[in-house]
CSV table of C-alpha atoms and ligand atoms in Angstrom, one decimal:
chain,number,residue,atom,x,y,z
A,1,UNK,CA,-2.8,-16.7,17.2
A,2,UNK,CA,-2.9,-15.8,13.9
A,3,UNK,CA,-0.4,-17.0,11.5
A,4,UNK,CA,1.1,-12.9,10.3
A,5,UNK,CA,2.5,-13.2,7.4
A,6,UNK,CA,5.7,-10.7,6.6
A,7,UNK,CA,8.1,-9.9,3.9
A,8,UNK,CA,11.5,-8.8,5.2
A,9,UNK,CA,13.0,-6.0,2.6
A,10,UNK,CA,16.1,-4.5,3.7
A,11,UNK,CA,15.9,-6.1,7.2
A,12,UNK,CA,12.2,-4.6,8.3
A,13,UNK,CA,9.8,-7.2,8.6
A,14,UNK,CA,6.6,-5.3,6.6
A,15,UNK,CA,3.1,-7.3,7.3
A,16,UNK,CA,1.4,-8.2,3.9
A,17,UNK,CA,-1.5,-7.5,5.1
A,18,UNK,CA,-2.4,-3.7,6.2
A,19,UNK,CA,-5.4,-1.7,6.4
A,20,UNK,CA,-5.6,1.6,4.1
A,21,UNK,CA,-7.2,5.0,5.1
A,22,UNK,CA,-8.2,6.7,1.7
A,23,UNK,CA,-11.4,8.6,1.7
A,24,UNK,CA,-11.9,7.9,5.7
A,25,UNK,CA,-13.6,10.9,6.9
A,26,UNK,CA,-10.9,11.9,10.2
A,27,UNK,CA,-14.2,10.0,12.6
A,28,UNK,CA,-14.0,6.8,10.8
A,29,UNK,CA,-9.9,6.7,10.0
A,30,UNK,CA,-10.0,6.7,13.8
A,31,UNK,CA,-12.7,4.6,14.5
A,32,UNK,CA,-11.4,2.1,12.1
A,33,UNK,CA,-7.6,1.8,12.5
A,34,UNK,CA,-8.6,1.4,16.4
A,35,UNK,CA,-10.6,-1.5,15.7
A,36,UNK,CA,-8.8,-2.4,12.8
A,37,UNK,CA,-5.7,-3.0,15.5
A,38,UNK,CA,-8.1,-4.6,17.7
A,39,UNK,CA,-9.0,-7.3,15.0
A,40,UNK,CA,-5.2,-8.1,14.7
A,41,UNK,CA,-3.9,-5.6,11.9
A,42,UNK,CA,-0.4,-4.6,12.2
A,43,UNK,CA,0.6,-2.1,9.6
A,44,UNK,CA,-1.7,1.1,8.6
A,45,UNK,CA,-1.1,3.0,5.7
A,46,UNK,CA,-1.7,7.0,5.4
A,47,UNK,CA,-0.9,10.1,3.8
A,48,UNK,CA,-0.3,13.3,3.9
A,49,UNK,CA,-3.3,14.2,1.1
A,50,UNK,CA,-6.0,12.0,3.2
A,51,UNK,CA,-6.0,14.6,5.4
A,52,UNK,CA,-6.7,12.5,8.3
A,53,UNK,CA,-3.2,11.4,9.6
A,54,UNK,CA,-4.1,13.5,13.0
A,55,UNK,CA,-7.3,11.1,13.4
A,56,UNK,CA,-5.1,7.6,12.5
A,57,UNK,CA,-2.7,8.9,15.4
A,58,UNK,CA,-5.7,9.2,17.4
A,59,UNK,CA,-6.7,5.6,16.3
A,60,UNK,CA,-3.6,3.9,16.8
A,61,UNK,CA,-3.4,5.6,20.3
A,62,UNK,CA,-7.0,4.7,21.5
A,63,UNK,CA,-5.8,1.0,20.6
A,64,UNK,CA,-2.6,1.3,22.8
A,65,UNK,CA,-4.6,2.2,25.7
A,66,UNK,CA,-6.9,0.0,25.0
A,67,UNK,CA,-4.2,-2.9,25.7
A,68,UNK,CA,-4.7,-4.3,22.3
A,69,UNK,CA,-1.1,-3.1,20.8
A,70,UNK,CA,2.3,-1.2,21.5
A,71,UNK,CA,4.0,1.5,18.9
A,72,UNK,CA,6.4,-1.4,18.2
A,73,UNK,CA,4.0,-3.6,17.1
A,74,UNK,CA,2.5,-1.4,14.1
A,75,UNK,CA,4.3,-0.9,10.9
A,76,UNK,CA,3.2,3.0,10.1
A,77,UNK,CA,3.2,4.3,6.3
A,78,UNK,CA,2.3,7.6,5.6
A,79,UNK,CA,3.3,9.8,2.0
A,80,UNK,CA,4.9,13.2,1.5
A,81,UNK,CA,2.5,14.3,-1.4
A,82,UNK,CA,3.6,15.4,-4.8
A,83,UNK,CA,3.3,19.8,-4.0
A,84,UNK,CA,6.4,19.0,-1.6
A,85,UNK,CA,9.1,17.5,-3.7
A,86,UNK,CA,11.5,20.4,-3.4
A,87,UNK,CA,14.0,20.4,-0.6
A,88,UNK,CA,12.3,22.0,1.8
A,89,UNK,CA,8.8,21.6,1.3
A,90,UNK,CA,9.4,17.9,1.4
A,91,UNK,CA,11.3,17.9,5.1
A,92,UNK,CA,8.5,20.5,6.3
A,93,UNK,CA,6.4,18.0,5.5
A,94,UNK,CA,7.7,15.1,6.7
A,95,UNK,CA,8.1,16.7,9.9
A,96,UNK,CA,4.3,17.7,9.6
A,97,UNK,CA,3.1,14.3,9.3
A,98,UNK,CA,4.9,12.6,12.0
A,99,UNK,CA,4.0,15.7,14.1
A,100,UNK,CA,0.4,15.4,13.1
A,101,UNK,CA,0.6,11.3,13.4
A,102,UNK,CA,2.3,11.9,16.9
A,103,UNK,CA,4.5,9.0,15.9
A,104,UNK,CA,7.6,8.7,13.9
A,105,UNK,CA,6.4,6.7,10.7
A,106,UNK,CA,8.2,3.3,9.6
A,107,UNK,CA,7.9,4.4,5.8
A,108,UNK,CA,7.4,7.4,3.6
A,109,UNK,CA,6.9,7.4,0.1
A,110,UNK,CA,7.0,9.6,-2.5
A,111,UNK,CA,3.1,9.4,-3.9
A,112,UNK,CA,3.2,10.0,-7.5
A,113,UNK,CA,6.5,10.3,-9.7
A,114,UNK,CA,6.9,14.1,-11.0
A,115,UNK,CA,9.0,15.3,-13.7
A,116,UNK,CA,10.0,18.4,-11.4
A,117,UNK,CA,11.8,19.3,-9.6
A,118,UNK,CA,15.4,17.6,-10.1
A,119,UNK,CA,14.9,13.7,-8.7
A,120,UNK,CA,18.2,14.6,-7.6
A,121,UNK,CA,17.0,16.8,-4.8
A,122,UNK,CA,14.0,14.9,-4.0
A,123,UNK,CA,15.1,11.8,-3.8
A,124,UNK,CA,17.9,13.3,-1.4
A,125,UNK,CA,15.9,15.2,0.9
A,126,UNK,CA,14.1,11.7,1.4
A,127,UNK,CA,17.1,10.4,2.5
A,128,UNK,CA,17.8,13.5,4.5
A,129,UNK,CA,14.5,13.0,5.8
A,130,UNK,CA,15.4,9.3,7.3
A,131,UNK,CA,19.0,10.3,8.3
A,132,UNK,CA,17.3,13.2,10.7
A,133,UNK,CA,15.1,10.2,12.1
A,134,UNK,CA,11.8,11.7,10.5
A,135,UNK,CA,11.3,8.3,9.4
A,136,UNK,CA,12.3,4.8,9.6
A,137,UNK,CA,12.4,3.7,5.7
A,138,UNK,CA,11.7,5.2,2.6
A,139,UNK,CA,10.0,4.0,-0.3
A,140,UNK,CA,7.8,4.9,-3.6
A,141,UNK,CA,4.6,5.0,-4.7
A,142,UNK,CA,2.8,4.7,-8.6
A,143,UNK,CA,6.5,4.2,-10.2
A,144,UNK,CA,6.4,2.7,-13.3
A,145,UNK,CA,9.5,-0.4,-13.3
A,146,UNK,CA,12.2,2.4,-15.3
A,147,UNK,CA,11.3,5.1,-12.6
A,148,UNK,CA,11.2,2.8,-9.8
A,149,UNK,CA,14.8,1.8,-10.9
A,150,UNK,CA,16.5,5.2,-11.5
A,151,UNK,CA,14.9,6.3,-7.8
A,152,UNK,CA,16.9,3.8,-6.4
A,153,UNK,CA,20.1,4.5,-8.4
A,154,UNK,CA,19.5,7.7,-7.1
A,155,UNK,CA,18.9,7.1,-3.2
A,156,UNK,CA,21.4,5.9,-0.6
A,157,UNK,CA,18.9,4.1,1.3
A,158,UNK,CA,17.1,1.4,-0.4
A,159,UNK,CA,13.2,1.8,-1.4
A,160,UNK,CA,11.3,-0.8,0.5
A,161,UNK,CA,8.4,-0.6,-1.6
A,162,UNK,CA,6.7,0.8,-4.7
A,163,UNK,CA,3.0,1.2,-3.5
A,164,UNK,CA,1.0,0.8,-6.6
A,165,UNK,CA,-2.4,-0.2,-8.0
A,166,UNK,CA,-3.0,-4.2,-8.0
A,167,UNK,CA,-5.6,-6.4,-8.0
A,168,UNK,CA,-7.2,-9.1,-9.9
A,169,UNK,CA,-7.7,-7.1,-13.2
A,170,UNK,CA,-4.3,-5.8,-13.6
A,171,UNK,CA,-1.5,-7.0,-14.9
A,172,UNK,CA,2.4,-6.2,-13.1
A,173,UNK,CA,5.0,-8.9,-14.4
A,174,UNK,CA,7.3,-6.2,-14.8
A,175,UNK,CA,7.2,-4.3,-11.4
A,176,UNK,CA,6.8,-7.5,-9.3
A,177,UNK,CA,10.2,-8.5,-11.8
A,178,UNK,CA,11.6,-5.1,-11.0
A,179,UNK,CA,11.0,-5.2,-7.3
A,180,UNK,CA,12.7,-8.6,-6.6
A,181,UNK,CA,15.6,-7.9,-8.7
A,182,UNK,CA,16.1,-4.4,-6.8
A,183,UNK,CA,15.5,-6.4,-3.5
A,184,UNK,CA,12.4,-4.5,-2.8
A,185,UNK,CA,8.7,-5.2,-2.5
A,186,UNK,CA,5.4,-4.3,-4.0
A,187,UNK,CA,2.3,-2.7,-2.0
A,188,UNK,CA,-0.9,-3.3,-3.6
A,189,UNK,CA,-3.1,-0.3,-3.3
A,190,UNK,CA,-7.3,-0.6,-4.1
A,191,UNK,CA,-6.5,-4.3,-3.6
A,192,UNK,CA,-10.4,-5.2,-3.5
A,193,UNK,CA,-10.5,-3.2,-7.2
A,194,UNK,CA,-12.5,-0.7,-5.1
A,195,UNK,CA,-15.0,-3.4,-4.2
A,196,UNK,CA,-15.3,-4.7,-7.6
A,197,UNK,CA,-14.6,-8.5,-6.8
A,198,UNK,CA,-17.7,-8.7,-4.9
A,199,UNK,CA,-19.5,-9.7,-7.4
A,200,UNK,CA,-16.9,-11.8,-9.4
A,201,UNK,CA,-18.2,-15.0,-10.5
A,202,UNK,CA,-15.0,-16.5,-10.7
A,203,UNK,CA,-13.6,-15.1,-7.4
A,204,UNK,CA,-16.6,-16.2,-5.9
A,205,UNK,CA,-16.6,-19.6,-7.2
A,206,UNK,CA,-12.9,-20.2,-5.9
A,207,UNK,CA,-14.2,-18.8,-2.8
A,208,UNK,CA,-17.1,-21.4,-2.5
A,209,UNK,CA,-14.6,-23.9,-2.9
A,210,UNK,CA,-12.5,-22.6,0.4
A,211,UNK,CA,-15.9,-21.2,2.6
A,212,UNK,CA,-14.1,-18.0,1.8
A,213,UNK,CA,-15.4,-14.6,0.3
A,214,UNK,CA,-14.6,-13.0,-3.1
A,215,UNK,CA,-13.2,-10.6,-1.1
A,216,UNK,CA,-10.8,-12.5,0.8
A,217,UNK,CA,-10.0,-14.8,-2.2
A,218,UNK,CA,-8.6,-11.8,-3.8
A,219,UNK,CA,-6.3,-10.8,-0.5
A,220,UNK,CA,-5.1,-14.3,-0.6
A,221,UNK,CA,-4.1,-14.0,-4.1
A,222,UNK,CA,-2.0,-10.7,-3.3
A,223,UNK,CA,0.0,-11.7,-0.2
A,224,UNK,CA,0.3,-15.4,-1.9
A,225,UNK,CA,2.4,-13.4,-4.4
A,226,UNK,CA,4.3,-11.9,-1.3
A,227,UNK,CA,2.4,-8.7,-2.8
A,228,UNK,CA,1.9,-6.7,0.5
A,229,UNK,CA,-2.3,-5.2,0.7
A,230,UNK,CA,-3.7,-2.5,2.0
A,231,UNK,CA,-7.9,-3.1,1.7
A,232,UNK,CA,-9.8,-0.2,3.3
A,233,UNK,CA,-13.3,-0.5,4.3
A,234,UNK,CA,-15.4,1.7,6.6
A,235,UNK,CA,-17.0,-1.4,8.5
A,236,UNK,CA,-16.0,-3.7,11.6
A,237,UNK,CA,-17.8,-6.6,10.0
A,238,UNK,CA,-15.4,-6.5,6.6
A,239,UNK,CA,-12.2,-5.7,8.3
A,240,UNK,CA,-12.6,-8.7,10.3
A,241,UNK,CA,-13.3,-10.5,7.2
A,242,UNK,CA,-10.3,-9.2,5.1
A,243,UNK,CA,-8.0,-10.2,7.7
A,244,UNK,CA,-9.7,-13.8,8.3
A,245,UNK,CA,-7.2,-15.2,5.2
A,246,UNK,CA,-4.6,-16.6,6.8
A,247,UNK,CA,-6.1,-20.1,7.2
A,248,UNK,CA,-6.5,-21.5,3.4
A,249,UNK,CA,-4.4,-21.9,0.4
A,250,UNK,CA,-5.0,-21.1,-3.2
A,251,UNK,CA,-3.5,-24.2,-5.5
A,252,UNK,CA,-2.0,-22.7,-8.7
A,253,UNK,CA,-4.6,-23.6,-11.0
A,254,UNK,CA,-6.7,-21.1,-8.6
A,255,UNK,CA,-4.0,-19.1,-8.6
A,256,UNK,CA,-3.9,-18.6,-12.3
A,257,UNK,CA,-7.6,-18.5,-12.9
A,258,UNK,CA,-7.0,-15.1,-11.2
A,259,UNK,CA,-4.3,-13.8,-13.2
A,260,UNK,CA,-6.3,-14.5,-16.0
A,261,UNK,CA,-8.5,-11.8,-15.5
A,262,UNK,CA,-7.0,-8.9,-15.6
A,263,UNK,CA,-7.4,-7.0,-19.0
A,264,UNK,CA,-6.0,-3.4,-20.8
A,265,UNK,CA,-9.0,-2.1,-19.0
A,266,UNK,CA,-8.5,-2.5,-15.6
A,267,UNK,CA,-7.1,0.4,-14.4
A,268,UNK,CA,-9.0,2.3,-11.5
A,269,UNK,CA,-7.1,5.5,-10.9
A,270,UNK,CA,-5.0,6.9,-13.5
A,271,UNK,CA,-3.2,9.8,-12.2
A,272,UNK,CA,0.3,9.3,-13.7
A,273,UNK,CA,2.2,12.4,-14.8
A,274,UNK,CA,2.1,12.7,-18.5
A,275,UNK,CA,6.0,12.5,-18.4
A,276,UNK,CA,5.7,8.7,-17.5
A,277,UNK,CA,3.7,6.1,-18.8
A,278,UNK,CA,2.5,2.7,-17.0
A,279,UNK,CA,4.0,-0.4,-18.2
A,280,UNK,CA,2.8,-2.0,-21.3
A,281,UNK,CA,1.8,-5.2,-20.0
A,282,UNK,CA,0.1,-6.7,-23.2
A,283,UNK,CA,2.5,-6.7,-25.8
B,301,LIG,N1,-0.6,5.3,-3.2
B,301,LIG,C1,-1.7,5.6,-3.9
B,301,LIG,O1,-1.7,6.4,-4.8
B,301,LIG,C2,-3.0,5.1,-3.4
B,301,LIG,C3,-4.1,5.2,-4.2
B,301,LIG,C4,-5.3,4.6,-3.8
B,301,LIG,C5,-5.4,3.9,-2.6
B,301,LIG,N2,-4.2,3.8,-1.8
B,301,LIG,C6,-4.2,3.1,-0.5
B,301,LIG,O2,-4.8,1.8,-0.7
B,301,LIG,C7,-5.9,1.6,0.2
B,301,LIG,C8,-6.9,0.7,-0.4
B,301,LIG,O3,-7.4,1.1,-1.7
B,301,LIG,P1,-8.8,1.7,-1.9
B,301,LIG,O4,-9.3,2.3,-0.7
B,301,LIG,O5,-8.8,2.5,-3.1
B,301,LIG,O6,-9.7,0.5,-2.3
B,301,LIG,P2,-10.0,-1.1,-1.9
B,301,LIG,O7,-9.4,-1.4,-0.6
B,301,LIG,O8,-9.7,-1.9,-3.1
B,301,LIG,O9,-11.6,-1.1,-1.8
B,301,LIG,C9,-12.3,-0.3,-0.8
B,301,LIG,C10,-13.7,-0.4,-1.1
B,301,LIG,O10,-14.2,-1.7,-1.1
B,301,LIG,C11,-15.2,-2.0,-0.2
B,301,LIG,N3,-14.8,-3.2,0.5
B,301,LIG,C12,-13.9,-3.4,1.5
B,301,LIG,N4,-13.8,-4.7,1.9
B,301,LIG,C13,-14.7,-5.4,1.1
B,301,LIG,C14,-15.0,-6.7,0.9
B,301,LIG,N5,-14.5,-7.7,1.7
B,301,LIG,N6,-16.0,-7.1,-0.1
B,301,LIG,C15,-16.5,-6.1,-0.8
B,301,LIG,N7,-16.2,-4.8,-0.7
B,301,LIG,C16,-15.3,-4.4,0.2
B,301,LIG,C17,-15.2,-0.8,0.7
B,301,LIG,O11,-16.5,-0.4,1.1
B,301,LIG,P3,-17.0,-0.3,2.6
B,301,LIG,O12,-16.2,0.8,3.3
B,301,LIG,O13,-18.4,0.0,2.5
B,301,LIG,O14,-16.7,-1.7,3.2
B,301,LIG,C18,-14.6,0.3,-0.2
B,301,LIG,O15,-15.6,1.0,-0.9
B,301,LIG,C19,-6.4,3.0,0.4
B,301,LIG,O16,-7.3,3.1,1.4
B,301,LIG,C20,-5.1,3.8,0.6
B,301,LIG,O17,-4.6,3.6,1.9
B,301,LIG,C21,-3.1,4.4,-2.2
């Protein structure tokens, strides 16, 4: 059995390593989380905006029948998206989502930080939103480390994560700093850079080194920093070999031949509200 490696926030045991859904047509989010499961997955993450959290219901249904999991098994993120921050568009849809899912979700986060409406009301309704059982935790998602800390001054229940963009060519001192001093975690989303590592020559060589793939060098590299990832791909073959990294170890040195190449750069998806800005790592 494979060695499933967790990080416990707030008493929920969260596998670091999930599978993400982004730009999965609704035939291929179901074909894939099925199989996904199948492989040995235990944590999926969705969102309202991917418009496919009908089809990852579907998937994570065919895989119950199929024997290979139970509900209990899966930890189940999904994201109320940023047109429903108010009050009542944000508890519409969060019952939406788990409708559409067919399952309760273990987490919702709030997918981008916006400067309106009050955070006041938002980040109250989320709470709302797990106190009518809509959801089992609550978290964040693209909060810089000052945001992520005033959402949780502001929320009763603690933020289990701040799902954000990581991977070898980014810097995050100061939200990995920020998470563990708020007890919290960090979710690394486009954790592959969006397939970028592939052809990494130093990722590669470390790999070489371990029989291992660039690929699964880099996955290492997250949950090794009890960073929790979320790789997507649309193929059986690579989700079997993003989840075959539980069997080697990367020393420090290897460790921090990775941090070492991240640069100013290396942002992928920049979607941040003008009223924020990202951390300055580099000064
Ligand atoms: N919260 C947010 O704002 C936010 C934003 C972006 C993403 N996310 C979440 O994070 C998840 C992952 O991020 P992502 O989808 O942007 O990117 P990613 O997982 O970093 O990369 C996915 C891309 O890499 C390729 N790939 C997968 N495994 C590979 C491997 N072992 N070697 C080489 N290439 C590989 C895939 O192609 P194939 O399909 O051809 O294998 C796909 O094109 C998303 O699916 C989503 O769930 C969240």
């Amino acid at each position: 059995m494979t060695d499933q490696l967790a990080i416990t926030v707030d008493g929920h045991a969260i596998p670091l390593l999930g599978f993400g859904t982004w730009n999965l047509t609704p035939e291929d989010a179901r074909r894939m989380v099925a199989e996904a499961l199948r492989i040995g997955y235990r944590h999926i993450d969705t969102a309202w905006i991917y418009h496919n959290e009908a089809a990852v219901g579907d998937g994570i249904r065919d895989a119950i029948a199929a024997g290979h999991v139970t509900r209990d098994d899966i930890w189940l993120t999904t994201k109320i998206w940023v047109a429903h921050f108010d009050r009542e568009g944000l508890l519409k849809q969060a019952r939406e989502s788990a409708a559409s899912l067919g399952f309760t979700p273990d987490l919702l986060l709030l997918h981008w930080p916006k400067a309106e409406p009050a955070w006041e009301e938002t980040l109250g309704a989320l709470n709302e939103a797990k106190d009518l059982g809509l959801t089992r935790t609550i978290g964040l998602s693209n909060f810089p480390a000052a945001e992520f800390r005033r959402a949780q001054s502001l929320s009763k229940a603690k933020l289990v994560t701040n799902q954000v963009e990581y991977h070898p060519y980014l810097k995050l001192t100061k939200l990995l700093e920020t998470a563990r001093d708020l007890g919290s975690s960090i979710t690394a989303w486009s954790p592959l850079a969006q397939g970028k590592i592939a052809d990494d020559a130093t990722l590669n060589a470390i790999g070489r080194a371990h029989g291992k793939t660039a690929g699964q060098v880099t996955l290492r590299w997250l949950i090794q920093q009890n960073v929790i990832a979320i790789p997507r791909t649309a193929k059986v073959s690579r989700a079997e070999e993003n989840f075959d990294v539980f069997d080697f170890r990367l020393s420090s040195e290897e460790m921090d031949r990775i941090h070492a190449l991240a640069s100013p750069d290396g942002r992928l998806g920049d979607w941040l509200d003008k009223a924020f800005n990202w951390d300055e790592e580099w000064r």
